Short mmCIF file of C-alpha atoms and ligand atoms in Angstrom, two decimals:
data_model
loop_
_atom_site.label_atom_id
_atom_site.label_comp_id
_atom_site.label_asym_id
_atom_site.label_seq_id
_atom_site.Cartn_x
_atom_site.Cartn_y
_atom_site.Cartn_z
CA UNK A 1 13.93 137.45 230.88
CA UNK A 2 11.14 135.43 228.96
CA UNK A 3 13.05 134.20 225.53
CA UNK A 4 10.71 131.44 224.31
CA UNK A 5 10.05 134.20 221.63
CA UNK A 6 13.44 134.49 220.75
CA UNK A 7 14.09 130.38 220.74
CA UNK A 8 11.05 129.74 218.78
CA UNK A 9 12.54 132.60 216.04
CA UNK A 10 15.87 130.27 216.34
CA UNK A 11 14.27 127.27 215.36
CA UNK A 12 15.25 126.00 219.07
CA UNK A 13 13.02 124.12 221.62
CA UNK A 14 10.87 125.95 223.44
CA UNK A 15 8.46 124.22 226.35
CA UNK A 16 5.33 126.13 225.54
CA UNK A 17 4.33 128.06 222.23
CA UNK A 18 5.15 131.97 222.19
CA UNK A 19 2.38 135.19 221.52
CA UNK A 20 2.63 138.27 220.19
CA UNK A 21 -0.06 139.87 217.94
CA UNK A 22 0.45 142.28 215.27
CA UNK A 23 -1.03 145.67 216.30
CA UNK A 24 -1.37 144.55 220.07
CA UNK A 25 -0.57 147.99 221.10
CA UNK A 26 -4.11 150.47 219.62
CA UNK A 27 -7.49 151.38 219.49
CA UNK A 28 -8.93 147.95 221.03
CA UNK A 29 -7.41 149.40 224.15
CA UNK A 30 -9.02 152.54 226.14
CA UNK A 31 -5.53 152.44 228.14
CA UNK A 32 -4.20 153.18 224.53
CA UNK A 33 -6.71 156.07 223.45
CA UNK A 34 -6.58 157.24 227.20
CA UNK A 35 -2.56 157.85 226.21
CA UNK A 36 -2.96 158.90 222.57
CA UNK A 37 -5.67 161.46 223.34
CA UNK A 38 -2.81 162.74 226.17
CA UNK A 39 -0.41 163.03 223.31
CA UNK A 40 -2.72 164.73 220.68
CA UNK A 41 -2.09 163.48 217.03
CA UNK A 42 -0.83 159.95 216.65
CA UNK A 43 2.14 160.87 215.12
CA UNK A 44 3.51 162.91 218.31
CA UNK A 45 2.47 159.64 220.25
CA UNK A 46 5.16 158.01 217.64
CA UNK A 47 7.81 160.38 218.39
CA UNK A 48 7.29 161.28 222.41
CA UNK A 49 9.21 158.01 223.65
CA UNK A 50 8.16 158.09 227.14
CA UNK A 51 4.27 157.59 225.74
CA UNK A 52 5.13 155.43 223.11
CA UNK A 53 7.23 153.51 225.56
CA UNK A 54 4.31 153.27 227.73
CA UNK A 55 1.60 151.99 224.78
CA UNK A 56 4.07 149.63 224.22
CA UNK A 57 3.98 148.11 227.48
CA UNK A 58 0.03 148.26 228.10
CA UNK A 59 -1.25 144.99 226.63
CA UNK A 60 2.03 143.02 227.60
CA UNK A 61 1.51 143.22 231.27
CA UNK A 62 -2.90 142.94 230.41
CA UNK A 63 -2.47 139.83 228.73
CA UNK A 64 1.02 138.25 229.53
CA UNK A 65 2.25 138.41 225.71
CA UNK A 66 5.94 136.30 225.23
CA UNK A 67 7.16 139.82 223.14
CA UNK A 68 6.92 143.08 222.80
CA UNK A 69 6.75 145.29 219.57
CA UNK A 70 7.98 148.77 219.52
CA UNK A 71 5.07 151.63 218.83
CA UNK A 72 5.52 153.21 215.54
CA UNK A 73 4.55 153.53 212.32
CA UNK A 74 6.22 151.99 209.58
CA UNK A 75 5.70 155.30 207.83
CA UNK A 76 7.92 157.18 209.73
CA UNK A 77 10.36 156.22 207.17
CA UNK A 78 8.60 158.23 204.12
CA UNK A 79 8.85 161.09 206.40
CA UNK A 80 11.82 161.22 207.21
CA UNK A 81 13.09 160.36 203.45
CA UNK A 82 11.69 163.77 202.95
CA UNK A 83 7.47 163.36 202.02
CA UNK A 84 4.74 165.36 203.38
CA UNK A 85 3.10 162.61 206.13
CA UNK A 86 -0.29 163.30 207.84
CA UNK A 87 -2.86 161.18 209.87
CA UNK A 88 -6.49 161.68 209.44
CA UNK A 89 -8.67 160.17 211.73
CA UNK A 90 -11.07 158.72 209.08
CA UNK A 91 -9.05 158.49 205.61
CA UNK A 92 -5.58 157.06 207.57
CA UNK A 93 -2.34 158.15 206.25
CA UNK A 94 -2.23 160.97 203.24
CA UNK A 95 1.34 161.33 201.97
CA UNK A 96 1.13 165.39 200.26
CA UNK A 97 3.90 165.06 197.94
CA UNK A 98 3.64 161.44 195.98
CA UNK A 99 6.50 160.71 193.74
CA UNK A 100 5.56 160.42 190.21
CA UNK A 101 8.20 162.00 188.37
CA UNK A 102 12.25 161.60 188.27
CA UNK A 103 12.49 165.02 190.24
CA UNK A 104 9.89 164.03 192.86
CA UNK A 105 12.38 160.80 193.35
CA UNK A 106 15.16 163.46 193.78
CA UNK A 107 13.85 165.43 196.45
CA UNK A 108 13.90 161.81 198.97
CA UNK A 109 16.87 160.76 200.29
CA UNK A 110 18.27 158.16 202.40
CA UNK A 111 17.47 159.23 205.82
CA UNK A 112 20.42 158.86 208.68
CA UNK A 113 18.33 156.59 211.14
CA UNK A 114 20.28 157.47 214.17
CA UNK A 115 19.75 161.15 213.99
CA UNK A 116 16.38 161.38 211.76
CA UNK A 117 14.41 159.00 213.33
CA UNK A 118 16.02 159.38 217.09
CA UNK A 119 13.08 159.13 218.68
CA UNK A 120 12.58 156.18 217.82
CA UNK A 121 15.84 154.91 218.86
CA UNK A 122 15.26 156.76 222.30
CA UNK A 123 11.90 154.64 222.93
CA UNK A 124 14.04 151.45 221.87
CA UNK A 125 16.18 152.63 224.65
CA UNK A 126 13.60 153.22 227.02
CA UNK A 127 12.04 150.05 226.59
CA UNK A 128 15.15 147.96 227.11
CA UNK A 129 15.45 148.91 230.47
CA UNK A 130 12.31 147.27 231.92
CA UNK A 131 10.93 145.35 229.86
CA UNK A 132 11.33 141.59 230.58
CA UNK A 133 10.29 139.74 227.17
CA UNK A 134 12.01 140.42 224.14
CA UNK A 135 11.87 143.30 222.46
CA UNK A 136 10.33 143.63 218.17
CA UNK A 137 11.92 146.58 215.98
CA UNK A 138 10.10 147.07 212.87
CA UNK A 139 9.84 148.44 209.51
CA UNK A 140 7.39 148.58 206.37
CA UNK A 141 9.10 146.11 203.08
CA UNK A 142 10.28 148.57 200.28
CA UNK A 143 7.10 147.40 197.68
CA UNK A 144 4.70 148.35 200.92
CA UNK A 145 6.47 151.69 201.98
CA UNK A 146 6.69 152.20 197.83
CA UNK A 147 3.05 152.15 197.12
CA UNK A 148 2.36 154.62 200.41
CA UNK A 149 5.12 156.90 198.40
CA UNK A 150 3.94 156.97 194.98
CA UNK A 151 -0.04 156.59 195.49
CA UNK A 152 0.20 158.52 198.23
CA UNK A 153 -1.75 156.85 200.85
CA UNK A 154 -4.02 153.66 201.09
CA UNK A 155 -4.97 152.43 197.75
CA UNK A 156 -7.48 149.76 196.11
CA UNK A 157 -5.78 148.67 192.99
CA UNK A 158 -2.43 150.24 193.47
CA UNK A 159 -2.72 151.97 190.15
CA UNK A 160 0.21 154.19 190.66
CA UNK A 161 2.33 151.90 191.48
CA UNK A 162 1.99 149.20 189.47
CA UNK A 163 2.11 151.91 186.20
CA UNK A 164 5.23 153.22 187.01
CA UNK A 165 6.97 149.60 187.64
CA UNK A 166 5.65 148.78 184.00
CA UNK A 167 5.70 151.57 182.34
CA UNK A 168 9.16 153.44 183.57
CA UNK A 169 10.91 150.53 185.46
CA UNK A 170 13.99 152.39 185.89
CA UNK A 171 12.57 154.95 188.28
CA UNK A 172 10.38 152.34 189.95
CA UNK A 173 13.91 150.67 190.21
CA UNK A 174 15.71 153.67 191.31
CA UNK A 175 12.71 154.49 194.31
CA UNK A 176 12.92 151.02 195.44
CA UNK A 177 16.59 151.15 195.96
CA UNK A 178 16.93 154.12 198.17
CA UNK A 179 13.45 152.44 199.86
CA UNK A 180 15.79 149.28 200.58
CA UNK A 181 18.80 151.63 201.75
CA UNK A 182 17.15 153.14 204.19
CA UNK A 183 15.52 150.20 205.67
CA UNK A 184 18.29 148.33 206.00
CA UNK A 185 19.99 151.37 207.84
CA UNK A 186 16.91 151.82 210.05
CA UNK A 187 16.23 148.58 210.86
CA UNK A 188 20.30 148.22 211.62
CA UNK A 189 19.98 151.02 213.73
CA UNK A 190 17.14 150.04 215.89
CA UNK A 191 19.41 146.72 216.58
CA UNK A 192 22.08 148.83 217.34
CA UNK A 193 19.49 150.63 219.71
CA UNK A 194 18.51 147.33 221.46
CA UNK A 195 15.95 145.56 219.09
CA UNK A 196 16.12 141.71 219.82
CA UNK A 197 14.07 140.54 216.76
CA UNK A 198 13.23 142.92 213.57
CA UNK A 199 10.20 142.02 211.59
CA UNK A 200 9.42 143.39 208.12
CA UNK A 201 6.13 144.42 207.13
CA UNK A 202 4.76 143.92 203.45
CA UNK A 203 1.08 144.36 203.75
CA UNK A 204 0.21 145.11 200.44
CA UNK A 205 2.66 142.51 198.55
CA UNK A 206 -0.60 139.96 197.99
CA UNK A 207 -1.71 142.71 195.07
CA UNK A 208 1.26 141.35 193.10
CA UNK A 209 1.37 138.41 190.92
CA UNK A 210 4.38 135.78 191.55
CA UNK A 211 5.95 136.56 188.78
CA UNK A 212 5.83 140.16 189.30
CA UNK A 213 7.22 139.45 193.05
CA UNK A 214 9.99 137.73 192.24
CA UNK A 215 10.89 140.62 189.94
CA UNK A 216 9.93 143.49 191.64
CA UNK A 217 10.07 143.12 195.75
CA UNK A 218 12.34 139.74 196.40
CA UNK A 219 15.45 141.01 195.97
CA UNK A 220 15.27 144.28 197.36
CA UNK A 221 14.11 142.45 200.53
CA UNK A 222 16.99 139.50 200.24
CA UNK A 223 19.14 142.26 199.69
CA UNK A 224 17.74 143.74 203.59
CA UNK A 225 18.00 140.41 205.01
CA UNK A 226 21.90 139.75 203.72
CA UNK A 227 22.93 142.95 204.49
CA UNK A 228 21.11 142.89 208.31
CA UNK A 229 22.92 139.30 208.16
CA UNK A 230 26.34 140.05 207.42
CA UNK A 231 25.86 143.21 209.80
CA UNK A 232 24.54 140.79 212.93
CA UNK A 233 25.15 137.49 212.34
CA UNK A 234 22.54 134.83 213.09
CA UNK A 235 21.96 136.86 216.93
CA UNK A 236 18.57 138.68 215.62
CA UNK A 237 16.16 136.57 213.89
CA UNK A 238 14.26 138.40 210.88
CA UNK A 239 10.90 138.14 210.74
CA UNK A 240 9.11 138.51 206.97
CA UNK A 241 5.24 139.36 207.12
CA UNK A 242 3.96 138.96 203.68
CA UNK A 243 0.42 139.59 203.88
CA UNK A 244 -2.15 137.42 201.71
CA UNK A 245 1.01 135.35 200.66
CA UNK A 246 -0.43 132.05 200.25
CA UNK A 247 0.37 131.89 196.09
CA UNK A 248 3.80 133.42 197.17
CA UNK A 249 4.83 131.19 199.87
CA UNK A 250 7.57 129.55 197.44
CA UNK A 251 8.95 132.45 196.79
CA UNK A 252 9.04 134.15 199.80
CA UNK A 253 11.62 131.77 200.97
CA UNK A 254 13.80 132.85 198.72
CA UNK A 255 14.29 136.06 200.91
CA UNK A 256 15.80 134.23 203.58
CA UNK A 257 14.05 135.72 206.52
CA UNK A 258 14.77 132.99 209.39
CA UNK A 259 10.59 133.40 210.04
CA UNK A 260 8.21 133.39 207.46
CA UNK A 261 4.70 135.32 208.83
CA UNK A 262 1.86 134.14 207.24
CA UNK A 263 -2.11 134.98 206.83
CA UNK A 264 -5.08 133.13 208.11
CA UNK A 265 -6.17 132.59 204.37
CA UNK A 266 -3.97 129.42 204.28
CA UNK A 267 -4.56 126.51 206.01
CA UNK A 268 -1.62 125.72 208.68
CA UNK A 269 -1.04 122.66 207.56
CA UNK A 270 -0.21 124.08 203.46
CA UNK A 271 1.89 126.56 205.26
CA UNK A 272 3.65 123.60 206.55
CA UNK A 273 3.91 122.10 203.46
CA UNK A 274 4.98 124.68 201.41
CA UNK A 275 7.88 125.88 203.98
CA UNK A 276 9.23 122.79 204.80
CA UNK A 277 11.63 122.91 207.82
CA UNK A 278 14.27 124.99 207.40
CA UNK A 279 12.20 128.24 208.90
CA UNK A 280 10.27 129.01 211.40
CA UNK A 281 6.45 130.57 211.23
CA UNK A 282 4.48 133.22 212.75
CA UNK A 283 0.87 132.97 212.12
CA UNK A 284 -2.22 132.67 211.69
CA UNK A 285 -5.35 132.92 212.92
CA UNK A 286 -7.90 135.28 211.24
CA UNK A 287 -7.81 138.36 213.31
CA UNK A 288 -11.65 138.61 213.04
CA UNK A 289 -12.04 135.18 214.90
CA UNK A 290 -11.46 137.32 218.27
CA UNK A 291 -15.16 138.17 218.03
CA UNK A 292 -15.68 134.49 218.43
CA UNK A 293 -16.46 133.01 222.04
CA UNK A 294 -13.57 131.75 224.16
CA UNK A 295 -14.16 127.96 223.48
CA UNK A 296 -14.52 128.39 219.75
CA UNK A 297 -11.27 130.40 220.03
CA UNK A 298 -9.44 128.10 221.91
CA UNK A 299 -11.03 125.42 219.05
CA UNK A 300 -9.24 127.23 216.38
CA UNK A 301 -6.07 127.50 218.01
CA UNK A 302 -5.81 123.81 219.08
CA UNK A 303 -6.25 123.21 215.28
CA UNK A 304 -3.35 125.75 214.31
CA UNK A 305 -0.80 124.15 216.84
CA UNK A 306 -1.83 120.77 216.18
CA UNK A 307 -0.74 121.76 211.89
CA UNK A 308 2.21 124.01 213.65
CA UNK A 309 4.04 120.77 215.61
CA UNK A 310 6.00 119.70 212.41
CA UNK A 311 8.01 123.20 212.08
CA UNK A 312 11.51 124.21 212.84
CA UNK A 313 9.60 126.98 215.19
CA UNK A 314 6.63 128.44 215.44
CA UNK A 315 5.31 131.85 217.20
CA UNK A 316 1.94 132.15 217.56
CA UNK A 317 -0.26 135.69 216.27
CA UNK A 318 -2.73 136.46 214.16
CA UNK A 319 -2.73 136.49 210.25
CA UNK A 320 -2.88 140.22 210.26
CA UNK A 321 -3.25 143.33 212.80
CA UNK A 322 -5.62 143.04 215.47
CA UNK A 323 -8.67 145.81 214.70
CA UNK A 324 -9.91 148.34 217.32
CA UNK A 325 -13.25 146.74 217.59
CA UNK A 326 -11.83 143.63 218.70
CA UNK A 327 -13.13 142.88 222.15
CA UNK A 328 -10.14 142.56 225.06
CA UNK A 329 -11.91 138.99 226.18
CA UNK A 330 -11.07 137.98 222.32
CA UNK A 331 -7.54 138.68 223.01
CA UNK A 332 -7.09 137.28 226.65
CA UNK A 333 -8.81 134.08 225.26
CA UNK A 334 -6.66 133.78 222.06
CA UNK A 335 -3.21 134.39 224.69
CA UNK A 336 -4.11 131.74 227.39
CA UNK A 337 -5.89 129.18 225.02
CA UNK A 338 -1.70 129.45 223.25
CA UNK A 339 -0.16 129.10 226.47
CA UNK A 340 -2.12 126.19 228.09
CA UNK A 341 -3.01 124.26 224.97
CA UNK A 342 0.66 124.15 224.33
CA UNK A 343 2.07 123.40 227.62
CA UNK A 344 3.10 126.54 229.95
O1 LIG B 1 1.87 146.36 216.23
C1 LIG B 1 1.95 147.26 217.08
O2 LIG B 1 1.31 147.26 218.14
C2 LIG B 1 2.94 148.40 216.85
C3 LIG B 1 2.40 149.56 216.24
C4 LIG B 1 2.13 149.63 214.75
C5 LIG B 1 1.28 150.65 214.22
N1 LIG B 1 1.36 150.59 212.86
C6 LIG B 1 0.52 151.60 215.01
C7 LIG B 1 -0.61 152.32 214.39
C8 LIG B 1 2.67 148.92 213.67
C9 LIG B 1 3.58 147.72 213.67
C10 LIG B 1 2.16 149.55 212.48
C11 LIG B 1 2.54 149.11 211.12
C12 LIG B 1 1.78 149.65 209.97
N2 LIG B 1 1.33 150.91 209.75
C13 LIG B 1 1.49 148.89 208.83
C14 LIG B 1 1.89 147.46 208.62
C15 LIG B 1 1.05 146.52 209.37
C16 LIG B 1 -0.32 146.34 208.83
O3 LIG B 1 -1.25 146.55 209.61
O4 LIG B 1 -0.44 145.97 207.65
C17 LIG B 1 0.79 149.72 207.93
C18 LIG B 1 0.26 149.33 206.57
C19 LIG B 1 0.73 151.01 208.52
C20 LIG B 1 0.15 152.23 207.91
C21 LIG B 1 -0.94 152.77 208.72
N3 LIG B 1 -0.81 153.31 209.98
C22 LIG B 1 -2.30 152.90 208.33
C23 LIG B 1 -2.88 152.41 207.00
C24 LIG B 1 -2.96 153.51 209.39
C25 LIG B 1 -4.38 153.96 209.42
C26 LIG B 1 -5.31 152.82 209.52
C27 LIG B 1 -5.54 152.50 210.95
O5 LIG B 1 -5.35 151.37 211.36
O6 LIG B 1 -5.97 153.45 211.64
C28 LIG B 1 -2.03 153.73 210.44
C29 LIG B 1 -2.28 154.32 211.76
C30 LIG B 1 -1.85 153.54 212.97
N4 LIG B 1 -0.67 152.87 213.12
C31 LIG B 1 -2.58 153.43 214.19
C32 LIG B 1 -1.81 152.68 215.07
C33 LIG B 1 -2.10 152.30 216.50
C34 LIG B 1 -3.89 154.10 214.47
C35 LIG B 1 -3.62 155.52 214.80
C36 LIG B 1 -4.52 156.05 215.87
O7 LIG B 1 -4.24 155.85 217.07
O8 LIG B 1 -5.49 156.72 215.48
#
């Protein structure tokens, strides 16, 4: 078993620098759409274990990544709190049944993980018997799977969202705390299943102002992190992944998560500064900088390590999901310029 991954996460000693990348398992792959044409819809690729089992895998033993992430979608969660979830190939996700009202809040409830989202539990299952680097469990923060509930799908201002936390807070309130129940329980039940590490995905948090963070999305996520904490002890690091964070970064500590994730669009060494060394960090290079050529890759992530060395721990990946039109020699350059410029 490789557990540099899980060291770094520690804050122990590792002798080289661990990889994953966010989205390493998709489109940038034809071994990927080979699978998910085979399976039909991406959402029965999500819940047939044996193929999502098998995505997962693909660009671990390609590129020699330090961890693995479980294939999902952190939307699986709206589902199966009761809305209306479809995939369409060129507008993404489309949620049918938004909630905008009191009674569309009443119709979601909090989901038993176990039995509700089984499958994914299964491919947890299925993955722990082979795989031989750690193993990622995942969900979507409760501001990131709240904005998917209420606008419905992907957004540009967040409208929606941002008029129901001002203008009728309590149901805002009310939706965010049966967002963070079932979380929690899913993200306790995919540890339960076998997850090593559990990261947290707020992709859409940048949109809100600090002030508005600390008020509306800290501590329903603190509250995730205690209760995962008290649950598991210190065994299974927490990731947090707060995209375009860099005004937040303060803040974000607050939550607790033993690794802050960061964006490329602050400089490693502010990171640094801002986090101090209590935590360690995942992050950060652009994810468009795979279209550069090897030895202007391997430039930028000399520079990253180089800003990294002072941390308590730090795990290499990019500052957001890898796109499909990334080019595979982007990725295989980004994984061994990590692993040789930092020792292995
Ligand atoms: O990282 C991994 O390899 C694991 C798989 C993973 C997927 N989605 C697979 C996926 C993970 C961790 C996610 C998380 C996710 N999903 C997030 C948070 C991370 C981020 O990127 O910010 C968000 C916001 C979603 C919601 C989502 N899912 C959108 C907006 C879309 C459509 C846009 C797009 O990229 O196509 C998806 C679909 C999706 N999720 C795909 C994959 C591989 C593409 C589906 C396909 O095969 O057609």
């Amino acid at each position: 078993m490789n557990d540099t991954f899980l060291k770094a996460c520690r804050g122990e000693k590792t002798d080289y620098t661990p990889i994953w990348i966010m989205r390493q398992a998709g489109r940038y792959l034809k071994e990927y759409k080979a699978v998910r044409a085979e399976a039909g819809d991406f959402l029965t690729l999500c819940k047939t274990p044996e193929l999502a089992a098998k995505v997962t895998h693909q660009p671990i033993d390609m590129f020699g990544l330090d961890a693995a992430i479980l294939f999902s979608d952190i939307l699986v969660v709206n589902e199966a709190m009761g809305q209306d979830l479809k995939f369409y190939e060129a507008r993404g996700p489309v949620i049918e049944n938004p909630v905008r009202t009191r009674k569309d809040l009443d119709r979601l409830r909090v989901p038993d993980a176990e039995d509700e989202l089984s499958y994914v539990m299964e491919t947890i299952k299925l993955l722990r018997r082979d795989l031989k680097v750690p193993l990622i469990g995942f969900s979507g923060a409760p501001f990131t799977l709240a904005t998917y509930a209420i606008e419905g799908g992907s957004s540009k201002n967040f409208l929606n969202t941002k008029r129901m936390m001002y203008q009728n807070p309590a149901l805002y309130a009310d939706l965010m705390d049966k967002l963070t129940d079932s979380v929690q329980a899913y993200l306790a039940a995919q540890i339960r299943a076998g997850a090593q590490v559990v990261q947290i995905f707020d992709s859409w948090v940048g949109v809100l102002d600090p002030s508005d963070f600390v008020e509306f999305e800290l501590p329903y996520v603190a509250r995730i992190v205690a209760g995962l904490k008290k649950e598991f002890g210190k065994k299974v690091p927490i990731i947090y992944f707060a995209n375009n964070s860099a005004s937040l970064l303060r803040e974000v500590k607050k939550t607790k998560a033993d690794v802050i994730g960061i964006d490329w669009r602050i400089d490693m060494a502010d990171a640094v500064k801002q986090i101090g060394k209590r935590f360690a960090v995942q992050g950060n290079l652009d994810p468009l900088a795979l279209f550069l050529p090897p030895d202007k890759i391997r430039e930028r992530v000399a520079d990253i390590l180089r800003k990294a060395k002072p941390l308590r721990g730090h795990v290499f990946n990019l500052g957001h999901g890898v796109v499909p039109e990334t080019p595979v020699e982007g990725v295989r350059a980004v994984v061994d310029a990590v692993h040789e410029l930092s020792g292995k």
